[in-house]
Coordinates of C-alpha atoms in Angstrom, one line a residue:
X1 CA -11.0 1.8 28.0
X2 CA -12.3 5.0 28.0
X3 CA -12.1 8.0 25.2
X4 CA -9.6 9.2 27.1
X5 CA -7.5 6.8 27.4
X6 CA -7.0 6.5 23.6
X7 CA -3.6 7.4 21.6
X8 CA -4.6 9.7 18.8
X9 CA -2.5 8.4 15.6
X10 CA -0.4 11.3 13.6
X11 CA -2.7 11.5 10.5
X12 CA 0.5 13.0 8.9
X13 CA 2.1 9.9 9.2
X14 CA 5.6 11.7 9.9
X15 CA 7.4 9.7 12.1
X16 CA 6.0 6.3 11.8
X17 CA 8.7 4.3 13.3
X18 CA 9.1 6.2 16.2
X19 CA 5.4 6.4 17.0
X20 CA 5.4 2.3 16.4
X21 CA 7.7 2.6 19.6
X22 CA 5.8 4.9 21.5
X23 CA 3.0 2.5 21.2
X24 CA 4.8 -0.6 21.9
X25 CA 6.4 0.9 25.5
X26 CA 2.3 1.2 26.0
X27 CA 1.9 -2.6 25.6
X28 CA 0.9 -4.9 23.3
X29 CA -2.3 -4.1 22.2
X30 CA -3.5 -0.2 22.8
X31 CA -6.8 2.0 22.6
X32 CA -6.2 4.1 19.8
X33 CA -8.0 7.3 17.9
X34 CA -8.0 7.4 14.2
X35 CA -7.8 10.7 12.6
X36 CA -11.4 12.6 13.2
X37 CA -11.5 10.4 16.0
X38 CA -12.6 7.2 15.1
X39 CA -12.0 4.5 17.8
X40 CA -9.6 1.7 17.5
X41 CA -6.8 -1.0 19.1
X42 CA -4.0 -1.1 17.9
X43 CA -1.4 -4.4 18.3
X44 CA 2.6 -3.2 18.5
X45 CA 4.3 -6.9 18.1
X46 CA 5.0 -8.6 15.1
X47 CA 3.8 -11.9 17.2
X48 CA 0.3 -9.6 18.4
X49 CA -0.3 -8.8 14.7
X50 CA -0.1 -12.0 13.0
X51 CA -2.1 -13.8 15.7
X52 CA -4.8 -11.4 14.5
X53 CA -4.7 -11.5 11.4
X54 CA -4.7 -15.0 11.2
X55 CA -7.7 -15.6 13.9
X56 CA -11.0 -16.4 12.2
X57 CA -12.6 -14.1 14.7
X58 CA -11.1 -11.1 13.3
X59 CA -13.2 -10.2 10.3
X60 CA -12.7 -7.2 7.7
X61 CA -16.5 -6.8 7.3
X62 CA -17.8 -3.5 9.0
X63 CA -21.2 -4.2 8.1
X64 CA -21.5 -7.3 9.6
X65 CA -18.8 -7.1 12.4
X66 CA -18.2 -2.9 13.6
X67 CA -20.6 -2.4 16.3
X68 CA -20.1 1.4 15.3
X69 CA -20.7 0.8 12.1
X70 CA -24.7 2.5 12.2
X71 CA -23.0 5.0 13.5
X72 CA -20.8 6.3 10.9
X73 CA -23.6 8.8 9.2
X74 CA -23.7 10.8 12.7
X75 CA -20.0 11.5 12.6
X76 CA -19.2 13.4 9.8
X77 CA -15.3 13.3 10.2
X78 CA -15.3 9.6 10.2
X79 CA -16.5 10.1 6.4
X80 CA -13.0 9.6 5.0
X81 CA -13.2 5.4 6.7
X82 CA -15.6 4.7 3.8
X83 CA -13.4 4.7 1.0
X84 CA -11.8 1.5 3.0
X85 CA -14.7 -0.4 4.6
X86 CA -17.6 1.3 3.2
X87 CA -16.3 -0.7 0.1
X88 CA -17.3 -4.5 -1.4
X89 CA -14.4 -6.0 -2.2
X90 CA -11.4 -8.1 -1.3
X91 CA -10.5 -6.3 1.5
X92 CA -13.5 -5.2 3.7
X93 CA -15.1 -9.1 3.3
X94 CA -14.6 -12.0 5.5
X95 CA -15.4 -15.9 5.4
X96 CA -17.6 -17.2 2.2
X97 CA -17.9 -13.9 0.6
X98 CA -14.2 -13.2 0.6
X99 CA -13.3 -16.7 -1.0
X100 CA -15.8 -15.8 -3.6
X101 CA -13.8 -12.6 -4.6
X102 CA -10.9 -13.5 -4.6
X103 CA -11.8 -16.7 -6.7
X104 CA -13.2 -14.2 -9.2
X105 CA -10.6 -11.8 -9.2
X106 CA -7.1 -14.2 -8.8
X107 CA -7.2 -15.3 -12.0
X108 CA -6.3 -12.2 -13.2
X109 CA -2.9 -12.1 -11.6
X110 CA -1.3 -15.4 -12.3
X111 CA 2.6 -15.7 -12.1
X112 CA 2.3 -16.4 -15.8
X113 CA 0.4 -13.1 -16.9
X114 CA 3.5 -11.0 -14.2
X115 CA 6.3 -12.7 -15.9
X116 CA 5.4 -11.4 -19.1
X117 CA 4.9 -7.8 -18.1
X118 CA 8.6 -8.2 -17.4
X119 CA 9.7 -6.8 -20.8
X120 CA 6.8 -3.9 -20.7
X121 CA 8.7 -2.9 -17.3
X122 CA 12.1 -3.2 -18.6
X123 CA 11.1 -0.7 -21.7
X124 CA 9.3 1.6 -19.5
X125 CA 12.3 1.8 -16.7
X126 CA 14.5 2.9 -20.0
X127 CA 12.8 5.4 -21.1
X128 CA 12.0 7.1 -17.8
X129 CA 16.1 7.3 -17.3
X130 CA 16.3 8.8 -20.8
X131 CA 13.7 11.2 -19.4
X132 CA 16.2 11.7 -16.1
X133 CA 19.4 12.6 -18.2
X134 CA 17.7 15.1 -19.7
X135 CA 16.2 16.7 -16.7
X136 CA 19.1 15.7 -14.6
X137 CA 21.7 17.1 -17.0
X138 CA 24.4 19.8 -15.7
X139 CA 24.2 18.8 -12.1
X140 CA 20.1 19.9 -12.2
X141 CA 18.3 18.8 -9.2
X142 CA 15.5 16.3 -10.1
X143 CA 12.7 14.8 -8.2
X144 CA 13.0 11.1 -8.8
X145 CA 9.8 9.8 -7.4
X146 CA 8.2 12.0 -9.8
X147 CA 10.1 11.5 -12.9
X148 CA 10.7 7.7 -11.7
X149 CA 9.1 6.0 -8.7
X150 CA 5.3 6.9 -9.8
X151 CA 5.3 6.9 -13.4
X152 CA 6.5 3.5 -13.6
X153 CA 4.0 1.6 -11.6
X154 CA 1.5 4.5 -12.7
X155 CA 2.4 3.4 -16.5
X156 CA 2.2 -0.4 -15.8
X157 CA -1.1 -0.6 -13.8
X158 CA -2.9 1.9 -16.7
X159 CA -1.8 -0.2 -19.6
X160 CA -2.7 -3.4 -17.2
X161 CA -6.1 -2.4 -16.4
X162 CA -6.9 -0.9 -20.1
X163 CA -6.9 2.9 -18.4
X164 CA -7.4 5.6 -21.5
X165 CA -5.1 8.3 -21.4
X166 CA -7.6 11.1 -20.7
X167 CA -8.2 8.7 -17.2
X168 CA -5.1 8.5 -15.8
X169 CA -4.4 11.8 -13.9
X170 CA -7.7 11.2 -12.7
X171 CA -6.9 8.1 -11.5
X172 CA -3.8 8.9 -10.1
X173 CA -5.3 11.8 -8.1
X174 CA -8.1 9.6 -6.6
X175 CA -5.7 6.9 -5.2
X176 CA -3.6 9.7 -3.8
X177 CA -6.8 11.6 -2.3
X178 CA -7.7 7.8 -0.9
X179 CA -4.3 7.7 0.7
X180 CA -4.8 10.9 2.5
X181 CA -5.7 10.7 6.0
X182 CA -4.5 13.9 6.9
X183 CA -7.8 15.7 6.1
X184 CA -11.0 14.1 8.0
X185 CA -13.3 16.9 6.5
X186 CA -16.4 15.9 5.5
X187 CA -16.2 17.7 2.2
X188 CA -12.4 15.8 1.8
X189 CA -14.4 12.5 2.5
X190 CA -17.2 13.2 -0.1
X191 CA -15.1 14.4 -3.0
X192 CA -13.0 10.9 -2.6
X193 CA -16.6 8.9 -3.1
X194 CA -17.4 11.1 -6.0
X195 CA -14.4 10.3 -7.7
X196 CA -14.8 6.7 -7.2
X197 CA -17.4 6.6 -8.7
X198 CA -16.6 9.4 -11.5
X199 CA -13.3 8.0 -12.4
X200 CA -13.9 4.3 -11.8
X201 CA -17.3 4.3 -13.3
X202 CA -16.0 6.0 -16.4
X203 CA -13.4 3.0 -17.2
X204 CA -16.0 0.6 -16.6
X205 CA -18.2 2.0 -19.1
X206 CA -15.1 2.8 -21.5
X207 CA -14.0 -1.3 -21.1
X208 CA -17.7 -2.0 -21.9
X209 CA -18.0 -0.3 -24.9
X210 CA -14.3 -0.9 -25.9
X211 CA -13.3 -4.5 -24.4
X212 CA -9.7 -5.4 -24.9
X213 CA -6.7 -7.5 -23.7
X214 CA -7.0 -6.1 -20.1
X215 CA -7.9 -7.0 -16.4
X216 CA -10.3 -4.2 -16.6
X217 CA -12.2 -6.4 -19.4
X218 CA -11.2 -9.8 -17.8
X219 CA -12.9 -8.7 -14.5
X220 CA -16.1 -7.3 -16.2
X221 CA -17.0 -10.7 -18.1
X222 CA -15.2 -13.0 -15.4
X223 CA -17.3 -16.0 -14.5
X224 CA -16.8 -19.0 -11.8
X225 CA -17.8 -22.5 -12.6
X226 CA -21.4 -22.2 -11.1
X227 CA -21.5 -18.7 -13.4
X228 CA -21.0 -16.5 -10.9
X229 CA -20.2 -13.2 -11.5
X230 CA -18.9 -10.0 -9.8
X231 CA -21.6 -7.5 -9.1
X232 CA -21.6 -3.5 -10.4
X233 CA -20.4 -2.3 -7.0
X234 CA -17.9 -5.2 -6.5
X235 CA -16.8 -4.6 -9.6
X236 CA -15.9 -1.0 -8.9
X237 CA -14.8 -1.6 -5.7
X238 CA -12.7 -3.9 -6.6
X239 CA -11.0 -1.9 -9.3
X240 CA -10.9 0.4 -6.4
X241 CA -8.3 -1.7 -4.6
X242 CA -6.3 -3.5 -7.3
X243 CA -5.5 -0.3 -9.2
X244 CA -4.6 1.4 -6.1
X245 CA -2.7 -1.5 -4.3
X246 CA -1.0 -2.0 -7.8
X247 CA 0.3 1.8 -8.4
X248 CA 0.7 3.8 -5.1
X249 CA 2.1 0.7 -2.9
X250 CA 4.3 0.4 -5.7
X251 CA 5.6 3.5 -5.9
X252 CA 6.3 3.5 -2.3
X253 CA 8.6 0.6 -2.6
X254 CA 10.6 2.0 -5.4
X255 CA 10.9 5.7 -3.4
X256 CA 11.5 4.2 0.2
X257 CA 14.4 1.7 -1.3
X258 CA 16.1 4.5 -3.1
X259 CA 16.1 6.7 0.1
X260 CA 17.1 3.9 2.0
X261 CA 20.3 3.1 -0.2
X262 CA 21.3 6.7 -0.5
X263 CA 21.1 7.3 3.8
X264 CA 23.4 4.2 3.8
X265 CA 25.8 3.7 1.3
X266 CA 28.3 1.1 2.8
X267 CA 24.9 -1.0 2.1
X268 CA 25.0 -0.1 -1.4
X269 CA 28.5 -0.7 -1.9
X270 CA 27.7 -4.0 -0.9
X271 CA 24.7 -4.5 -3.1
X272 CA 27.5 -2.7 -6.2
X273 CA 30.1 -5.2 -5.0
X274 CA 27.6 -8.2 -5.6
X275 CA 27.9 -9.2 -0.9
X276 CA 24.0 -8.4 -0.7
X277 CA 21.6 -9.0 -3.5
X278 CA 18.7 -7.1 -5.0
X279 CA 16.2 -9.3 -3.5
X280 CA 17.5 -8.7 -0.1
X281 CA 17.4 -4.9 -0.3
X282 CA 13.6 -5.4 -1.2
X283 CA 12.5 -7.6 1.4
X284 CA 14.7 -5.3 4.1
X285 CA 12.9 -2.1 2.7
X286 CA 9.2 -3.8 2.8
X287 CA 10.4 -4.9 6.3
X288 CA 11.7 -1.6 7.6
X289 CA 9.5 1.2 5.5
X290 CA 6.6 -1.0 4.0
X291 CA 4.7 0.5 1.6
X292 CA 1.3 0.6 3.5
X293 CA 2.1 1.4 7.5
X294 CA -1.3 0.5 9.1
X295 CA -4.3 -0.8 7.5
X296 CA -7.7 0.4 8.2
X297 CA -10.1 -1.6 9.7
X298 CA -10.6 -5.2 11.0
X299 CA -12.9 -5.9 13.9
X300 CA -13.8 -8.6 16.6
X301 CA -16.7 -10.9 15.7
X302 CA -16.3 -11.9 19.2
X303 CA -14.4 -11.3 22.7
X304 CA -10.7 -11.5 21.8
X305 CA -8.0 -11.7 24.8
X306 CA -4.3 -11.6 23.2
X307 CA -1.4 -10.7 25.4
X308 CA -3.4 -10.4 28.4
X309 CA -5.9 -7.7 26.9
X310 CA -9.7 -8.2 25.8
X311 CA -10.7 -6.6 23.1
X312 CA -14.5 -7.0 22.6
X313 CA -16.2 -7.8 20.3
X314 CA -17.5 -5.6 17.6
X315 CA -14.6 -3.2 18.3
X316 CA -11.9 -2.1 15.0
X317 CA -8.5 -3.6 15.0
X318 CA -6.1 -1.9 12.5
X319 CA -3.3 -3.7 11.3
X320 CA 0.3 -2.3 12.0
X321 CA 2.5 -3.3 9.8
X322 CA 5.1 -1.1 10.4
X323 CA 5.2 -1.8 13.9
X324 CA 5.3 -5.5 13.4
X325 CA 8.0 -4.9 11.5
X326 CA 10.2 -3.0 13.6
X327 CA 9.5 -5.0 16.6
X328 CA 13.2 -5.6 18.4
X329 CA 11.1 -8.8 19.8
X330 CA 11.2 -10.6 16.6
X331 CA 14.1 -8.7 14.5
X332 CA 16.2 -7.7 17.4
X333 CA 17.6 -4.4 19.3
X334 CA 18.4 -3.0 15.5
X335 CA 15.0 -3.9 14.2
X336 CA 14.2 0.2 13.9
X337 CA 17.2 0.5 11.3
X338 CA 17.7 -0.8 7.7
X339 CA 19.6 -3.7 7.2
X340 CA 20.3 -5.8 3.9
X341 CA 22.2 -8.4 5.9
X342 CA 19.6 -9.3 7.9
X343 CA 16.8 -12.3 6.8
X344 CA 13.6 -10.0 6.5
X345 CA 11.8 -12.4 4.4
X346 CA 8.9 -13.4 7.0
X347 CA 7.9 -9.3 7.4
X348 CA 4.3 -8.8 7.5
X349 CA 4.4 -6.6 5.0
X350 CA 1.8 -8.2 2.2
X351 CA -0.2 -9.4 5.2
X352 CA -0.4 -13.3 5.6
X353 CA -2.8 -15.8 5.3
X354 CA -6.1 -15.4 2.9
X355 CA -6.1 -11.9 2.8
X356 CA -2.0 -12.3 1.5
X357 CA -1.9 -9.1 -0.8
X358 CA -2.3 -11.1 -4.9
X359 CA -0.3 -8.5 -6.3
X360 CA 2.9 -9.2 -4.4
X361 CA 4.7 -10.7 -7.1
X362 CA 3.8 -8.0 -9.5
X363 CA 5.4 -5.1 -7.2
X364 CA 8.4 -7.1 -6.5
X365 CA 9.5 -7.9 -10.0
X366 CA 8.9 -3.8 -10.9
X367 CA 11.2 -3.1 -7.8
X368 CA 13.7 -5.7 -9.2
X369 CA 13.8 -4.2 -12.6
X370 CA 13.8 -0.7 -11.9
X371 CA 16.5 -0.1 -8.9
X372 CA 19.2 -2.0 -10.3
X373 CA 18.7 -0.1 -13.5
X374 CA 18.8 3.1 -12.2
X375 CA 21.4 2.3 -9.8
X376 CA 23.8 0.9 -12.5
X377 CA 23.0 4.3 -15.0
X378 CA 23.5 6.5 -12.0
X379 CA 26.6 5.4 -9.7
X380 CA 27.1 8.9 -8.4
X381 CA 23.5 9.4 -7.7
X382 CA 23.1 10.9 -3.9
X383 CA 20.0 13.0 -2.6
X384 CA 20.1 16.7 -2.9
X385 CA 18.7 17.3 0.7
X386 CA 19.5 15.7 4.1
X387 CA 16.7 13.2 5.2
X388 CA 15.5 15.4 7.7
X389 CA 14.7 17.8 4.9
X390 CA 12.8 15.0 3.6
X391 CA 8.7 14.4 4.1
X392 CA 6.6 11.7 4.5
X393 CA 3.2 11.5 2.3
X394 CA 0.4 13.3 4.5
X395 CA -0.6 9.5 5.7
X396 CA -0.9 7.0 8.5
X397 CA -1.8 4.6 5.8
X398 CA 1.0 4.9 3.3
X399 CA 4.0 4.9 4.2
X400 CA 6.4 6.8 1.6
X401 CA 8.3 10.3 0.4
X402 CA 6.5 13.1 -1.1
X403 CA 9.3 14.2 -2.7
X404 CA 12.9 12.4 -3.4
X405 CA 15.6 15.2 -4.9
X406 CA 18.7 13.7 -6.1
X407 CA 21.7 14.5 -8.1
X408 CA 22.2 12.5 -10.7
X409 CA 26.0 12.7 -11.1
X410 CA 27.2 13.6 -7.8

């Protein structure tokens, strides 16, 4: 289809869910325009999206599979699509090269290595609520996905990957500038690939001189069976999407399920009352308000016809998982609204099949150990705003609050 044909997609990301049904009453699969106009398709069905992810002719490799890829240099606002498939890593390879990765890199996130982070999370989740009575004292509004939400997975992932001290607001401004799609400048696009490289390159060389009981060490001397190793640039690239996928999706998850429990409370008397578990409100939240909302970029090694629509080859795909999600085809008329009694646990919302996000576990048992805790410590606890008061990080790619104020004691 032509140009003008094509569905810009809100780079604010502000009403995702309703724009996943605009799209969907379009069809199954539609032409759509990335922010600074970068052209795409976009499938609106849960079935639609995991036929395509799971088809071996659907590639994450721009280099090898965009046919606009050559073209990226002559558009300056499509600068900002580099930081997610101008990368080598895990998620913009496909076939051989993304087995080797993620043999390389899995290791470093066995069940074994999560479980026993469990007590690390459980001390950190303390102290943050210490933190919160004493900002929240006196009925004093307090923003809990600052004081809560982000420094917990923030914490974690920093002491995981061996990240100094004088690195991590650096590190936590890069993943948020990555995040944002709201700005397709040129000069937004460069500043985000010379912070990769600043900030990324700086704990690489830190680990190197200083080596220690971290994944940041593991992945710098980590070796396959034939001696294989990963390269400079897929080790930072790599770092690239682990840190970030382990921190701001994270975060996300924590934020969107305490929003969610406070818009509904009947729900959350249930969860109180022990009639809907903990595990259930966190597959329902991935389901309805995953962390990441659409993924940038897959693409057609060859002519693909799903639902009755051809999309050729060399063209980008994104991946929708919101839209999946909410699609009333698979979940039903209420598949829009938020749920806990409902069995969410096939969402889409770690992808599926090779490319299944190998952090999953880790942001689940953070989620598990922090909402309970501060539900239980705060059972008057209610958000200082109405929801409509309430905004969405400036993304199409993450899907989450920018700010969460709440009352601690009612």
């Amino acid at each position: 289809m032509t140009g003008s044909t094509r569905v810009a997609i809100d780079p604010f990301g502000a009403d995702i869910i309703a724009e996943s049904a605009r799209l969907r009453a379009l069809g199954p699969v539609v032409p759509v325009e990335l922010p600074g106009g970068i052209p795409a398709w976009a499938p609106t069905g849960y079935d639609t999206l995991k036929a395509l992810i799971l088809d071996p002719q659907v590639s994450k490799d721009a280099r090898k599979h965009w046919s606009l890829w050559s073209e990226v240099g002559e558009h300056p606002a499509w600068g900002w699509i580099l930081g997610w498939v101008g990368v080598v890593n895990m998620l913009s390879t496909y076939g051989p090269d993304h087995t080797r990765l993620r043999k390389l890199v899995a290791p470093s996130f066995t069940a074994r290595r999560t479980e026993a982070m469990r007590a690390r999370v459980e001390k950190i989740t303390s102290q943050l609520l210490e933190q919160l009575d004493a900002e929240g004292a006196d009925g004093e509004v307090v923003d809990v996905r600052h004081g809560f939400a982000h420094p917990l997975p923030m914490q974690l992932i920093c002491e995981l990957f061996g990240v100094p001290d004088a690195l991590r607001p650096d590190t936590g401004a890069l993943i948020a500038a990555l995040m944002d799609t709201s700005d397709p400048s040129p000069e937004h696009a460069a500043f985000v690939q010379r912070q990769i490289g600043a900030v990324l390159g700086a704990l690489i060389a830190h680990k190197r001189e200083h080596p220690g009981d971290d994944m940041t060490t593991e992945l710098i001397k980590v070796r396959d069976g034939d001696g294989d190793r990963l390269s400079d640039e897929e080790l930072l690239y790599t770092l690239l999407l682990v840190i970030g996928a382990g921190f701001e999706t994270t975060v996300n998850l924590i934020g969107n399920a305490v929003v969610a429990l406070l818009r509904h409370p009947e729900q959350l008397a249930a969860v109180r009352a022990g009639e809907r578990s903990w595990e259930a409100v966190i597959e329902e939240v991935l389901r309805v308000h995953p962390s990441i909302a659409t993924l940038p970029l897959r693409f057609a090694v060859s002519d693909i016809t799903i639902d009755g629509v051809t999309i050729p080859a060399g063209d980008a795909i994104v991946t929708t998982y919101a839209a999946a999600n909410c699609d009333p085809a698979h979940y039903g008329a209420s598949a829009g609204t938020f749920d806990t009694a409902r069995d969410a646990d096939d969402h889409l919302a770690f992808g599926i099949g090779v490319h299944r996000c190998i952090g999953a576990p880790l942001a689940r048992m953070e989620a598990l150990t922090a909402l309970p805790a501060l539900f239980e410590r705060y059972p008057e606890l209610e958000l200082a705003v109405s929801v409509d008061k309430l905004t969405q990080v400036p993304s199409f790619i993450a899907y989450g609050w920018q700010e969460i104020p709440v009352r601690l004691h009612g």
